[in-house]
Amino acid sequence: MISIFLRELRENLKWAAVIFGVLLVMVLHELRDPPTMLLFDLPQRYTLWLGPIAGLLMGVVQVLFETRPDNWGFVVHRPVPRAGIFLAKCAAGLLLLYAALALPCLVAVISAARPGRLAIPFQGRMVFPMLADVLNAGCYYFAGMVLTLRKARWLGTRLLPLGVPLASSAIAIMFIAPFWQALLVILIVQAIGAAAAWGVFADNGAAERRVATRFALGAMVYAGAIGMAIGLVGFSQGFTPGGRWQYYQVDRDGNVVLITQTIQHGERGWAFTDPAGRPLPQYDRVDLDDPAYANQFLRFNARLVDRESIPWPITVLYTSAGYRSPMPGLIPLRAVAPAGVRLRFSAVYDIPQRAIDLFDPVTRMPIGLVGPAGFSPPDQPPIERFAGTPLLPFLQGGSHVLAFDSIVYWIELDHRRVRPVFVPQPDDPVFSAAEVGPAIDSKILIATTHRLHLLERSGQLVWSAPLDQDPMRCNFDAALLPANRHLVLRTFSNPGTKPYCNVVSEYSVDGMLLHQVELPRLTDFRSPKKIETMAFGAIFPVAARAICPSWILDEVLDVKTEEFSNFFDEFMWSSAILCAILTLLIARRCGMGWSKTIAWSSANLLLGPAGVATMLALYDWPARERCVACGRSRLAARRDCSHCGAPLASAPQDGREIFEPAEAFGLHGAALPVA
Amino acid sequence: MSDYAIQTHHLTRYFGAKRVVFDLNLGVPCGSIFGFLGRNGSGKTTTLRMVLGLLSPTWGSSSILGHDSQSLPPHIRARIGYLAEGHPVHGWMRVRDAQAYQKRLYPRWNDDLFRSVLEFFRVDPKTRARNMSRGERAGLCLAMTLAPEPDLLILDDPAIGLDPVARRSLLESMVYATRRADRTIIFSSHLLADIERMADHIAVLDYSILRAQCSLETFRSCVQQFVLRFEGPPPELPPIRGVIQCVPRQSEIRLTLVNVTGQTRALLENLGAVRIDEIPISLEDSFVSYLGGTLENVRLPETPKVAELAGGVA
Amino acid sequence: MPVDISIATGSSVPIYRQIADQVCRAVATGLLVAGEQVPSVRALAEQLVLNPNTVARTYADLIRDGVLEARKGKGVFVAKRRVVYTKAERLRRLDSSLAAFVNEGIKLGFTPEELCEAVERKLREFEAAAEKGATSP
């Protein structure tokens, strides 16, 4: 086995060297003038796609020799168990792949860890994105092996096993927050890929014998089929004629306007009505593309959200809470001084240290720390640290308000300090705070569990009012009316919570609730959306429906299952039943045993059309011919006819056969002296 | 230990609807040189792959050196040398690399044999396999296959693409390999001269069906050629069992027959020929007629109804 | 071995027959004398590039016919000429050879006179070769 391992190593070294070289060049190029978030940018720009390509390349290249049956026979006919040959091959391939990808990344990490290279502190978790990408390449490695070795008739089915690593990459990258979970997903996918690759290697392209490997292969093909189906439906959506979008806006007087935007002949057009649908004549000539109308409506730049209420996967997708984002460890601060004031340092909130790190942007050396008690030089520990992690890191960057659940500060790094402005009641903690109003004259809006507070920058309370809606079910944004400094608050129900609510409230300068408008839900019952929903229903597996909540489909994938729920469900179930029947017919026609047929039919009831495609791709479907004994159609490759039981007749003897009983051997030459 | 190096029982293989090997019952005696014949696409390579456990049969079974083909333990594989069609070897290997690679894998290794075979084929030790000529590469592969001293040698069309000098070296290596009396060699070939020189026993596959399995001498003696001379143009022949070639001329018919019995002779005599002569036929012509054969102006005997066969088979 | 044996594939004469014929001819013309050693089975097989079994079978036939003899541990040698067959058997064998020869001749289109001339020519060649073989050391 060592022999085979060494041979594989020697054969594939050149490909690993190519990968290593390409990535090293890219890394060194970045290191000449590294961006601040180097260890997060590198994965995003390079290893995210280089890893998969490298893995695919290594996987394909390592089994290219074995695609020809005679070459495969040469490799496999060795006095080593076939599993040992495969193990040696994979060990060599993965070793080369990981080394080729990891070494340049190591160069980047070592460089970033040196003080003076990046204007941020070095944290251990910074290696996670690159580590994930390096390991992810292994998933593509096995997929590459599977798609090269597997005997497939069309290019489409040959590429299907790529579905699993693509899906796992997407999941591990976009949808998973903790690193260990991403690692787990990657390792599970590699195990599935390895099982499938082993099955395909052991039988040279036909996963005939082993059930476990056939299952793994099936999983890979199924993921690819589902991905392809979703892709097709999504792609066809691009061809829906005529776009129309509706949304609400609030004008500078506090009135709600319903805007209907249409695209016709490449031109955008708007219609402005009130929420009830009555047209508003003052907007007749308004063209929102014209910069003169840029400030027609209010900008709601103050967002108030309770972090606990954000559902997954919104946490990872939109609030940078995953391991691939620097924010779980570092929050870059941009708004640190009054507008127009220039500072000689850059600032970062260091979450493990619970302090603000200041860096010289030129030398990139740390200048010092700012805590609640003020500035400390870099070699001394701070006098006091902050209470914990700031609320809502993803909204912190552009805000002067630094909020914790027990205290709110105003950032004044031109004075190298943060000034406390608000301390809530102990039973009513802060869940969100934001800067509201124009940048020059902004105020602080603080939301606690039951109340809303508006403060001046100095900390003086302007007003405090009760908060009607439950922050666990809703999120808010706010703006100040320029004319009379009234606060306009918009309330939205969180994705996935019912009932739907969309409320616009206006508060006076004393904090009195002047009026509240409940806006009706905007639904789109046009036929393209209907058709898209039906199509999606047709391909959607029943099993997924049980697991996946509707709002993910609606919000994330933009399929209107809520509005057209009866259509979606009808199509889904009809498709499922059709698939089950089709499976039954195909399986019986191809002579599958009853237990297997029932298993597959039930599976495809739950798995949908992609399941049928998987089943077709997994088996060699035998041909049929006429049985000469009973005349009915029978399977070509079976010994006995399933109808009449007649065995396939031996070839007729026509007198031209020459057979000799084996006892009539020739001489072995043993009777003579053989020198 | 049985007397057979390889035995198959009703070995059958379909690829989709195509029947490539059908109901094969083959027995390769130990210690013999076994020639495997058949036209291109008759199923020889598929049979050898199934016997080696590289392909699983649709139905039937086979055993090699007493073990079931589909579950060969590694120590048995160490005793089987297999040279696949096309002389596969890793392109980057030089002689030294191939030697090191092979030596580490096998329990037995005969360096002298390795070098001798390389000398037979005049292999340059410095070239890589992908840059070698066909003959040199064949020599390298053969050396790699023979040096581990296998008990059973399986050569799938080893002479393909070789020039006459390399072919001669191949045969010399095969004779050299028989120095061990219990070594069995199976080789498939289209070169009838090589079969005539080397084979003790032969098997003939005719598009998935085994038509002959016997010693070379038996084959030679079973195929006979007759010339029937007539006055005037020759008549239509009735169906005669065992005809493989029939060439009518102006006033004679040249018949090649298999398994001539007294009945056949009587039938021939009743045709009204002026004279019937048996003419000697070379082994090469026997093979060609047997495998290819032209059948003009003769009807084959009625093949028995398959239904009768089906009813007769248990 | 002073005699070169060469075999041709693709001939209507089997290989073992070709070797046997050539050995017999060598013995008959005196190129191989009684008591001379012939190559072992393996040596001849490797020289002619043949299956050793074929050579072994040839030698076995020749030993049975009395042309060669095997001495244990030493090898295979040319046997002293012994009369093995009865006169009737010898005549029978001559007759079958003659039948083959005459058939071939007629088939090739020679007249009986031409055939007789050819026989006489051949016999004269044979005698000349035998004399030459007898006088050489």
PDB file of C-alpha atoms in Angstrom, chain A residues 380-591:
ATOM      1  CA  GLN A 380      -1.360  48.657  29.896  1.00  0.00           C
ATOM      2  CA  PRO A 381      -4.614  46.872  30.565  1.00  0.00           C
ATOM      3  CA  PRO A 382      -7.647  49.163  30.491  1.00  0.00           C
ATOM      4  CA  ILE A 383      -8.974  50.542  33.737  1.00  0.00           C
ATOM      5  CA  GLU A 384     -12.447  49.340  32.950  1.00  0.00           C
ATOM      6  CA  ARG A 385     -13.915  47.245  30.190  1.00  0.00           C
ATOM      7  CA  PHE A 386     -17.334  47.464  28.580  1.00  0.00           C
ATOM      8  CA  ALA A 387     -20.275  45.515  29.888  1.00  0.00           C
ATOM      9  CA  GLY A 388     -20.368  42.959  27.099  1.00  0.00           C
ATOM     10  CA  THR A 389     -21.008  42.754  23.361  1.00  0.00           C
ATOM     11  CA  PRO A 390     -22.688  45.781  21.769  1.00  0.00           C
ATOM     12  CA  LEU A 391     -26.222  45.263  20.610  1.00  0.00           C
ATOM     13  CA  LEU A 392     -26.562  44.746  16.871  1.00  0.00           C
ATOM     14  CA  PRO A 393     -22.970  44.785  15.578  1.00  0.00           C
ATOM     15  CA  PHE A 394     -24.162  44.834  11.998  1.00  0.00           C
ATOM     16  CA  LEU A 395     -25.741  48.226  12.525  1.00  0.00           C
ATOM     17  CA  GLN A 396     -22.926  49.690  14.582  1.00  0.00           C
ATOM     18  CA  GLY A 397     -20.609  50.839  11.840  1.00  0.00           C
ATOM     19  CA  GLY A 398     -22.249  54.105  10.907  1.00  0.00           C
ATOM     20  CA  SER A 399     -23.721  55.045  14.242  1.00  0.00           C
ATOM     21  CA  HIS A 400     -22.254  57.174  17.039  1.00  0.00           C
ATOM     22  CA  VAL A 401     -24.462  55.319  19.487  1.00  0.00           C
ATOM     23  CA  LEU A 402     -22.796  52.440  21.288  1.00  0.00           C
ATOM     24  CA  ALA A 403     -25.549  50.512  23.026  1.00  0.00           C
ATOM     25  CA  PHE A 404     -25.456  47.715  25.574  1.00  0.00           C
ATOM     26  CA  ASP A 405     -28.488  46.313  27.289  1.00  0.00           C
ATOM     27  CA  SER A 406     -27.609  48.110  30.510  1.00  0.00           C
ATOM     28  CA  ILE A 407     -26.105  51.357  29.273  1.00  0.00           C
ATOM     29  CA  VAL A 408     -25.898  53.492  26.141  1.00  0.00           C
ATOM     30  CA  TYR A 409     -22.871  55.593  25.174  1.00  0.00           C
ATOM     31  CA  TRP A 410     -22.179  58.309  22.651  1.00  0.00           C
ATOM     32  CA  ILE A 411     -18.852  57.778  20.868  1.00  0.00           C
ATOM     33  CA  GLU A 412     -16.499  60.790  20.983  1.00  0.00           C
ATOM     34  CA  LEU A 413     -13.173  59.419  19.932  1.00  0.00           C
ATOM     35  CA  ASP A 414     -11.960  62.913  19.051  1.00  0.00           C
ATOM     36  CA  HIS A 415     -11.820  63.236  22.835  1.00  0.00           C
ATOM     37  CA  ARG A 416     -10.702  59.614  23.123  1.00  0.00           C
ATOM     38  CA  ARG A 417     -13.677  58.726  25.208  1.00  0.00           C
ATOM     39  CA  VAL A 418     -17.216  57.414  25.120  1.00  0.00           C
ATOM     40  CA  ARG A 419     -19.773  59.399  27.027  1.00  0.00           C
ATOM     41  CA  PRO A 420     -22.628  57.573  28.771  1.00  0.00           C
ATOM     42  CA  VAL A 421     -25.963  59.076  27.836  1.00  0.00           C
ATOM     43  CA  PHE A 422     -28.615  56.696  29.127  1.00  0.00           C
ATOM     44  CA  VAL A 423     -29.069  54.055  31.785  1.00  0.00           C
ATOM     45  CA  PRO A 424     -32.331  52.078  31.602  1.00  0.00           C
ATOM     46  CA  GLN A 425     -34.464  50.807  34.448  1.00  0.00           C
ATOM     47  CA  PRO A 426     -33.275  47.398  35.654  1.00  0.00           C
ATOM     48  CA  ASP A 427     -36.500  45.693  34.629  1.00  0.00           C
ATOM     49  CA  ASP A 428     -36.673  47.387  31.235  1.00  0.00           C
ATOM     50  CA  PRO A 429     -33.344  46.774  29.444  1.00  0.00           C
ATOM     51  CA  VAL A 430     -32.359  48.397  26.175  1.00  0.00           C
ATOM     52  CA  PHE A 431     -32.753  46.181  23.133  1.00  0.00           C
ATOM     53  CA  SER A 432     -31.753  48.645  20.456  1.00  0.00           C
ATOM     54  CA  ALA A 433     -30.531  52.213  20.058  1.00  0.00           C
ATOM     55  CA  ALA A 434     -29.881  54.298  16.980  1.00  0.00           C
ATOM     56  CA  GLU A 435     -29.041  57.736  15.744  1.00  0.00           C
ATOM     57  CA  VAL A 436     -32.042  59.384  14.169  1.00  0.00           C
ATOM     58  CA  GLY A 437     -32.346  62.510  12.047  1.00  0.00           C
ATOM     59  CA  PRO A 438     -29.859  64.410   9.834  1.00  0.00           C
ATOM     60  CA  ALA A 439     -26.172  63.752  10.515  1.00  0.00           C
ATOM     61  CA  ILE A 440     -25.439  67.295  11.621  1.00  0.00           C
ATOM     62  CA  ASP A 441     -28.183  67.490  14.152  1.00  0.00           C
ATOM     63  CA  SER A 442     -28.984  63.939  15.079  1.00  0.00           C
ATOM     64  CA  LYS A 443     -30.736  62.703  18.132  1.00  0.00           C
ATOM     65  CA  ILE A 444     -30.571  59.385  19.920  1.00  0.00           C
ATOM     66  CA  LEU A 445     -33.496  57.011  19.796  1.00  0.00           C
ATOM     67  CA  ILE A 446     -33.397  54.284  22.405  1.00  0.00           C
ATOM     68  CA  ALA A 447     -35.834  51.390  22.566  1.00  0.00           C
ATOM     69  CA  THR A 448     -36.251  49.421  25.748  1.00  0.00           C
ATOM     70  CA  THR A 449     -38.556  46.474  26.133  1.00  0.00           C
ATOM     71  CA  HIS A 450     -41.623  48.578  26.944  1.00  0.00           C
ATOM     72  CA  ARG A 451     -40.732  52.145  26.120  1.00  0.00           C
ATOM     73  CA  LEU A 452     -39.278  54.379  23.494  1.00  0.00           C
ATOM     74  CA  HIS A 453     -36.957  57.244  24.492  1.00  0.00           C
ATOM     75  CA  LEU A 454     -35.731  60.193  22.419  1.00  0.00           C
ATOM     76  CA  LEU A 455     -32.631  61.990  23.702  1.00  0.00           C
ATOM     77  CA  GLU A 456     -30.456  64.874  22.675  1.00  0.00           C
ATOM     78  CA  ARG A 457     -26.818  64.139  22.025  1.00  0.00           C
ATOM     79  CA  SER A 458     -25.908  65.556  25.391  1.00  0.00           C
ATOM     80  CA  GLY A 459     -27.997  62.910  27.054  1.00  0.00           C
ATOM     81  CA  GLN A 460     -30.912  65.131  27.919  1.00  0.00           C
ATOM     82  CA  LEU A 461     -34.179  63.297  27.581  1.00  0.00           C
ATOM     83  CA  VAL A 462     -36.586  64.851  25.071  1.00  0.00           C
ATOM     84  CA  TRP A 463     -39.457  62.466  25.607  1.00  0.00           C
ATOM     85  CA  SER A 464     -40.255  58.908  26.627  1.00  0.00           C
ATOM     86  CA  ALA A 465     -43.310  57.024  25.398  1.00  0.00           C
ATOM     87  CA  PRO A 466     -44.669  53.516  25.803  1.00  0.00           C
ATOM     88  CA  LEU A 467     -43.910  51.035  23.050  1.00  0.00           C
ATOM     89  CA  ASP A 468     -47.078  49.257  21.988  1.00  0.00           C
ATOM     90  CA  GLN A 469     -45.698  46.463  19.905  1.00  0.00           C
ATOM     91  CA  ASP A 470     -43.767  43.460  21.134  1.00  0.00           C
ATOM     92  CA  PRO A 471     -40.107  43.735  20.078  1.00  0.00           C
ATOM     93  CA  MET A 472     -39.856  39.962  19.858  1.00  0.00           C
ATOM     94  CA  ARG A 473     -42.392  39.937  17.055  1.00  0.00           C
ATOM     95  CA  CYS A 474     -41.623  43.187  15.299  1.00  0.00           C
ATOM     96  CA  ASN A 475     -38.773  45.336  14.148  1.00  0.00           C
ATOM     97  CA  PHE A 476     -38.801  49.080  13.652  1.00  0.00           C
ATOM     98  CA  ASP A 477     -37.252  51.928  11.817  1.00  0.00           C
ATOM     99  CA  ALA A 478     -37.599  55.649  12.465  1.00  0.00           C
ATOM    100  CA  ALA A 479     -37.037  59.076  10.951  1.00  0.00           C
ATOM    101  CA  LEU A 480     -37.533  62.667  12.024  1.00  0.00           C
ATOM    102  CA  LEU A 481     -39.781  64.908  10.017  1.00  0.00           C
ATOM    103  CA  PRO A 482     -37.618  67.833   8.921  1.00  0.00           C
ATOM    104  CA  ALA A 483     -40.287  70.453   9.421  1.00  0.00           C
ATOM    105  CA  ASN A 484     -41.568  69.835  12.910  1.00  0.00           C
ATOM    106  CA  ARG A 485     -39.172  67.269  14.374  1.00  0.00           C
ATOM    107  CA  HIS A 486     -41.915  64.733  14.843  1.00  0.00           C
ATOM    108  CA  LEU A 487     -40.737  61.136  15.033  1.00  0.00           C
ATOM    109  CA  VAL A 488     -42.193  58.771  12.447  1.00  0.00           C
ATOM    110  CA  LEU A 489     -41.892  55.149  13.529  1.00  0.00           C
ATOM    111  CA  ARG A 490     -42.522  52.228  11.169  1.00  0.00           C
ATOM    112  CA  THR A 491     -43.289  48.832  12.650  1.00  0.00           C
ATOM    113  CA  PHE A 492     -42.889  45.617  10.651  1.00  0.00           C
ATOM    114  CA  SER A 493     -43.687  42.101  11.778  1.00  0.00           C
ATOM    115  CA  ASN A 494     -40.616  39.856  11.775  1.00  0.00           C
ATOM    116  CA  PRO A 495     -40.264  37.310   8.987  1.00  0.00           C
ATOM    117  CA  GLY A 496     -42.087  34.194   9.936  1.00  0.00           C
ATOM    118  CA  THR A 497     -44.310  35.693  12.594  1.00  0.00           C
ATOM    119  CA  LYS A 498     -48.020  36.074  12.226  1.00  0.00           C
ATOM    120  CA  PRO A 499     -50.090  38.094  12.109  1.00  0.00           C
ATOM    121  CA  TYR A 500     -48.697  40.432   9.508  1.00  0.00           C
ATOM    122  CA  CYS A 501     -48.402  44.011  10.641  1.00  0.00           C
ATOM    123  CA  ASN A 502     -47.123  47.141   8.957  1.00  0.00           C
ATOM    124  CA  VAL A 503     -47.834  50.237  11.005  1.00  0.00           C
ATOM    125  CA  VAL A 504     -46.704  53.841  10.638  1.00  0.00           C
ATOM    126  CA  SER A 505     -46.899  55.936  13.801  1.00  0.00           C
ATOM    127  CA  GLU A 506     -46.191  59.621  14.288  1.00  0.00           C
ATOM    128  CA  TYR A 507     -45.101  61.100  17.620  1.00  0.00           C
ATOM    129  CA  SER A 508     -45.158  64.783  18.548  1.00  0.00           C
ATOM    130  CA  VAL A 509     -42.234  66.686  20.068  1.00  0.00           C
ATOM    131  CA  ASP A 510     -43.642  65.778  23.498  1.00  0.00           C
ATOM    132  CA  GLY A 511     -43.825  62.127  22.729  1.00  0.00           C
ATOM    133  CA  MET A 512     -47.588  61.968  22.232  1.00  0.00           C
ATOM    134  CA  LEU A 513     -48.755  59.439  19.713  1.00  0.00           C
ATOM    135  CA  LEU A 514     -50.433  61.646  17.150  1.00  0.00           C
ATOM    136  CA  HIS A 515     -51.723  59.009  14.787  1.00  0.00           C
ATOM    137  CA  GLN A 516     -51.157  55.459  13.655  1.00  0.00           C
ATOM    138  CA  VAL A 517     -51.884  54.027  10.239  1.00  0.00           C
ATOM    139  CA  GLU A 518     -52.136  50.312   9.625  1.00  0.00           C
ATOM    140  CA  LEU A 519     -51.055  49.543   6.100  1.00  0.00           C
ATOM    141  CA  PRO A 520     -52.646  46.639   4.267  1.00  0.00           C
ATOM    142  CA  ARG A 521     -50.435  43.842   3.055  1.00  0.00           C
ATOM    143  CA  LEU A 522     -49.168  44.146  -0.494  1.00  0.00           C
ATOM    144  CA  THR A 523     -49.921  40.987  -2.388  1.00  0.00           C
ATOM    145  CA  ASP A 524     -49.173  40.201  -5.941  1.00  0.00           C
ATOM    146  CA  PHE A 525     -51.744  38.009  -7.587  1.00  0.00           C
ATOM    147  CA  ARG A 526     -50.445  38.359 -11.076  1.00  0.00           C
ATOM    148  CA  SER A 527     -50.252  35.244 -13.196  1.00  0.00           C
ATOM    149  CA  PRO A 528     -46.463  35.023 -13.671  1.00  0.00           C
ATOM    150  CA  LYS A 529     -46.082  34.750  -9.934  1.00  0.00           C
ATOM    151  CA  LYS A 530     -48.876  32.212  -9.883  1.00  0.00           C
ATOM    152  CA  ILE A 531     -47.236  30.130 -12.552  1.00  0.00           C
ATOM    153  CA  GLU A 532     -43.923  30.323 -10.800  1.00  0.00           C
ATOM    154  CA  THR A 533     -45.479  29.153  -7.585  1.00  0.00           C
ATOM    155  CA  MET A 534     -47.173  26.264  -9.324  1.00  0.00           C
ATOM    156  CA  ALA A 535     -43.962  25.253 -11.045  1.00  0.00           C
ATOM    157  CA  PHE A 536     -42.109  25.409  -7.787  1.00  0.00           C
ATOM    158  CA  GLY A 537     -44.765  23.306  -6.169  1.00  0.00           C
ATOM    159  CA  ALA A 538     -44.414  20.711  -8.857  1.00  0.00           C
ATOM    160  CA  ILE A 539     -40.733  20.172  -8.174  1.00  0.00           C
ATOM    161  CA  PHE A 540     -40.777  20.674  -4.445  1.00  0.00           C
ATOM    162  CA  PRO A 541     -40.372  17.479  -2.453  1.00  0.00           C
ATOM    163  CA  VAL A 542     -43.037  16.733   0.116  1.00  0.00           C
ATOM    164  CA  ALA A 543     -40.371  15.846   2.653  1.00  0.00           C
ATOM    165  CA  ALA A 544     -38.942  19.326   2.480  1.00  0.00           C
ATOM    166  CA  ARG A 545     -42.333  20.905   2.952  1.00  0.00           C
ATOM    167  CA  ALA A 546     -42.581  19.315   6.332  1.00  0.00           C
ATOM    168  CA  ILE A 547     -39.219  20.714   7.399  1.00  0.00           C
ATOM    169  CA  CYS A 548     -39.010  24.052   5.674  1.00  0.00           C
ATOM    170  CA  PRO A 549     -41.227  26.837   7.051  1.00  0.00           C
ATOM    171  CA  SER A 550     -43.238  28.780   4.462  1.00  0.00           C
ATOM    172  CA  TRP A 551     -41.697  32.084   5.263  1.00  0.00           C
ATOM    173  CA  ILE A 552     -38.250  30.911   4.166  1.00  0.00           C
ATOM    174  CA  LEU A 553     -39.686  30.062   0.784  1.00  0.00           C
ATOM    175  CA  ASP A 554     -41.491  33.368   0.584  1.00  0.00           C
ATOM    176  CA  GLU A 555     -38.809  35.677   1.874  1.00  0.00           C
ATOM    177  CA  VAL A 556     -35.621  33.964   0.858  1.00  0.00           C
ATOM    178  CA  LEU A 557     -36.605  32.296  -2.402  1.00  0.00           C
ATOM    179  CA  ASP A 558     -39.411  34.678  -3.342  1.00  0.00           C
ATOM    180  CA  VAL A 559     -41.985  32.004  -4.015  1.00  0.00           C
ATOM    181  CA  LYS A 560     -45.387  33.122  -2.880  1.00  0.00           C
ATOM    182  CA  THR A 561     -46.510  30.076  -1.001  1.00  0.00           C
ATOM    183  CA  GLU A 562     -48.619  32.114   1.404  1.00  0.00           C
ATOM    184  CA  GLU A 563     -50.652  33.860  -1.218  1.00  0.00           C
ATOM    185  CA  PHE A 564     -51.068  30.917  -3.497  1.00  0.00           C
ATOM    186  CA  SER A 565     -50.893  28.292  -0.826  1.00  0.00           C
ATOM    187  CA  ASN A 566     -53.622  26.146  -2.308  1.00  0.00           C
ATOM    188  CA  PHE A 567     -51.938  26.154  -5.704  1.00  0.00           C
ATOM    189  CA  PHE A 568     -48.582  25.332  -4.257  1.00  0.00           C
ATOM    190  CA  ASP A 569     -49.862  22.484  -2.148  1.00  0.00           C
ATOM    191  CA  GLU A 570     -52.062  21.090  -4.892  1.00  0.00           C
ATOM    192  CA  PHE A 571     -49.234  20.980  -7.367  1.00  0.00           C
ATOM    193  CA  MET A 572     -46.848  19.588  -4.828  1.00  0.00           C
ATOM    194  CA  TRP A 573     -49.126  16.722  -3.896  1.00  0.00           C
ATOM    195  CA  SER A 574     -50.183  15.924  -7.448  1.00  0.00           C
ATOM    196  CA  SER A 575     -46.574  15.867  -8.478  1.00  0.00           C
ATOM    197  CA  ALA A 576     -45.691  13.619  -5.555  1.00  0.00           C
ATOM    198  CA  ILE A 577     -48.436  11.117  -6.356  1.00  0.00           C
ATOM    199  CA  LEU A 578     -47.519  11.161 -10.036  1.00  0.00           C
ATOM    200  CA  CYS A 579     -43.915  10.471  -9.153  1.00  0.00           C
ATOM    201  CA  ALA A 580     -44.871   7.569  -6.948  1.00  0.00           C
ATOM    202  CA  ILE A 581     -46.977   6.013  -9.710  1.00  0.00           C
ATOM    203  CA  LEU A 582     -44.277   6.596 -12.307  1.00  0.00           C
ATOM    204  CA  THR A 583     -41.734   4.980 -10.020  1.00  0.00           C
ATOM    205  CA  LEU A 584     -43.981   1.984  -9.561  1.00  0.00           C
ATOM    206  CA  LEU A 585     -44.407   1.533 -13.295  1.00  0.00           C
ATOM    207  CA  ILE A 586     -40.747   1.953 -14.128  1.00  0.00           C
ATOM    208  CA  ALA A 587     -39.584  -0.342 -11.355  1.00  0.00           C
ATOM    209  CA  ARG A 588     -41.976  -3.122 -12.274  1.00  0.00           C
ATOM    210  CA  ARG A 589     -41.170  -2.822 -15.932  1.00  0.00           C
ATOM    211  CA  CYS A 590     -37.519  -3.199 -15.166  1.00  0.00           C
ATOM    212  CA  GLY A 591     -38.001  -6.215 -12.987  1.00  0.00           C
TER     213      GLY A 591
END
